[in-house]
Amino acid sequence: MEKKLEDYVRTIPDFPKKGIMFRDITTVLKDPDGFKMAIDDMLSALQGLEFDAIAGAESRGFIFASPLAYELNKPLILIRKARKLPADTVSATYDLEYGSATIEMHKDSIKPGDRVVLVDDLIATGGTVKAAASLVEKLGGTVVKMLFVMELAGLDARKNLPEYDIHSSIIYPGK
């Protein structure tokens, strides 16, 4: 029987706290077939789409955005945690379960009119990717697609991001 991408994801119950089903992406990465399957699925989601750059969110988004940018010969833009980038940046702060976080992008990474694909490993509530999209938009770019390996549909990220085209390789119904 042929394996599906979700067969490569390890699920760890009650991590980091009771009631959470943690979806571990490291088991996809350590298996060449699983990693190739994830990248190939994302590549197929980009077929026929016109865009100028791929942006990956720190840190696991870098892992998936990099081979896409390489394969498609597109610039790779890094979206990092605050104070990690050396040149002038734009920043966005978003809420976490307990507190907030800030992400940044170099001001010169997007030109007005650029069409950008955002990539991360997981979409849960959508807070990180919404903040990432706001960075692209602050610089005059347009987010034309959001790509994720996994989506936790029970956290309703799509309801918070109705204006974006979202593709998830795996959709888990719960949280």
PDB file of C-alpha atoms in Angstrom, residues 63-126:
ATOM      1  CA  ILE A  63      12.949  24.233   5.586  1.00  0.00           C
ATOM      2  CA  PHE A  64      10.017  23.998   3.173  1.00  0.00           C
ATOM      3  CA  ALA A  65      10.371  27.369   1.440  1.00  0.00           C
ATOM      4  CA  SER A  66      14.030  26.817   0.506  1.00  0.00           C
ATOM      5  CA  PRO A  67      13.614  23.825  -1.830  1.00  0.00           C
ATOM      6  CA  LEU A  68      10.575  25.486  -3.417  1.00  0.00           C
ATOM      7  CA  ALA A  69      12.536  28.663  -4.144  1.00  0.00           C
ATOM      8  CA  TYR A  70      15.427  26.625  -5.498  1.00  0.00           C
ATOM      9  CA  GLU A  71      13.275  24.416  -7.720  1.00  0.00           C
ATOM     10  CA  LEU A  72      11.248  27.341  -9.092  1.00  0.00           C
ATOM     11  CA  ASN A  73      14.210  29.741  -9.350  1.00  0.00           C
ATOM     12  CA  LYS A  74      12.520  32.359  -7.145  1.00  0.00           C
ATOM     13  CA  PRO A  75      13.973  34.663  -4.487  1.00  0.00           C
ATOM     14  CA  LEU A  76      13.742  33.337  -0.925  1.00  0.00           C
ATOM     15  CA  ILE A  77      12.645  35.855   1.695  1.00  0.00           C
ATOM     16  CA  LEU A  78      13.148  35.166   5.383  1.00  0.00           C
ATOM     17  CA  ILE A  79      10.557  36.174   7.961  1.00  0.00           C
ATOM     18  CA  ARG A  80      12.332  36.093  11.294  1.00  0.00           C
ATOM     19  CA  LYS A  81      11.781  36.661  14.962  1.00  0.00           C
ATOM     20  CA  ALA A  82      12.470  40.209  16.147  1.00  0.00           C
ATOM     21  CA  ARG A  83      16.045  41.514  16.131  1.00  0.00           C
ATOM     22  CA  LYS A  84      17.483  38.647  14.048  1.00  0.00           C
ATOM     23  CA  LEU A  85      17.856  40.504  10.735  1.00  0.00           C
ATOM     24  CA  PRO A  86      20.784  42.921  10.271  1.00  0.00           C
ATOM     25  CA  ALA A  87      19.364  45.562   7.885  1.00  0.00           C
ATOM     26  CA  ASP A  88      16.306  47.854   8.107  1.00  0.00           C
ATOM     27  CA  THR A  89      13.142  45.888   8.815  1.00  0.00           C
ATOM     28  CA  VAL A  90       9.383  46.130   9.050  1.00  0.00           C
ATOM     29  CA  SER A  91       7.742  44.324  11.934  1.00  0.00           C
ATOM     30  CA  ALA A  92       4.391  42.929  13.002  1.00  0.00           C
ATOM     31  CA  THR A  93       3.302  41.804  16.452  1.00  0.00           C
ATOM     32  CA  TYR A  94       0.645  39.155  16.973  1.00  0.00           C
ATOM     33  CA  ASP A  95      -0.996  37.381  19.892  1.00  0.00           C
ATOM     34  CA  LEU A  96       0.018  33.981  21.177  1.00  0.00           C
ATOM     35  CA  GLU A  97      -1.861  31.798  23.634  1.00  0.00           C
ATOM     36  CA  TYR A  98       0.108  33.437  26.457  1.00  0.00           C
ATOM     37  CA  GLY A  99       1.524  36.792  25.382  1.00  0.00           C
ATOM     38  CA  SER A 100       2.648  38.055  21.999  1.00  0.00           C
ATOM     39  CA  ALA A 101       5.439  37.688  19.448  1.00  0.00           C
ATOM     40  CA  THR A 102       7.012  39.951  16.855  1.00  0.00           C
ATOM     41  CA  ILE A 103       8.284  38.966  13.431  1.00  0.00           C
ATOM     42  CA  GLU A 104      10.306  41.002  10.961  1.00  0.00           C
ATOM     43  CA  MET A 105      11.330  41.125   7.332  1.00  0.00           C
ATOM     44  CA  HIS A 106      13.949  43.238   5.583  1.00  0.00           C
ATOM     45  CA  LYS A 107      12.435  46.371   4.041  1.00  0.00           C
ATOM     46  CA  ASP A 108      14.203  45.680   0.761  1.00  0.00           C
ATOM     47  CA  SER A 109      12.970  42.082   0.415  1.00  0.00           C
ATOM     48  CA  ILE A 110       9.670  43.024  -1.275  1.00  0.00           C
ATOM     49  CA  LYS A 111       9.097  45.610  -3.981  1.00  0.00           C
ATOM     50  CA  PRO A 112       5.696  47.237  -4.528  1.00  0.00           C
ATOM     51  CA  GLY A 113       3.640  44.986  -6.775  1.00  0.00           C
ATOM     52  CA  ASP A 114       5.534  41.780  -5.918  1.00  0.00           C
ATOM     53  CA  ARG A 115       3.360  38.668  -5.761  1.00  0.00           C
ATOM     54  CA  VAL A 116       4.478  36.512  -2.827  1.00  0.00           C
ATOM     55  CA  VAL A 117       3.869  32.940  -1.656  1.00  0.00           C
ATOM     56  CA  LEU A 118       4.085  32.451   2.137  1.00  0.00           C
ATOM     57  CA  VAL A 119       5.305  29.076   3.451  1.00  0.00           C
ATOM     58  CA  ASP A 120       5.278  27.525   6.914  1.00  0.00           C
ATOM     59  CA  ASP A 121       5.091  24.015   8.320  1.00  0.00           C
ATOM     60  CA  LEU A 122       1.835  24.445  10.246  1.00  0.00           C
ATOM     61  CA  ILE A 123      -1.217  26.661  10.352  1.00  0.00           C
ATOM     62  CA  ALA A 124      -3.127  26.568  13.622  1.00  0.00           C
ATOM     63  CA  THR A 125      -4.930  29.813  14.529  1.00  0.00           C
ATOM     64  CA  GLY A 126      -3.334  31.718  11.644  1.00  0.00           C
TER      65      GLY A 126
END
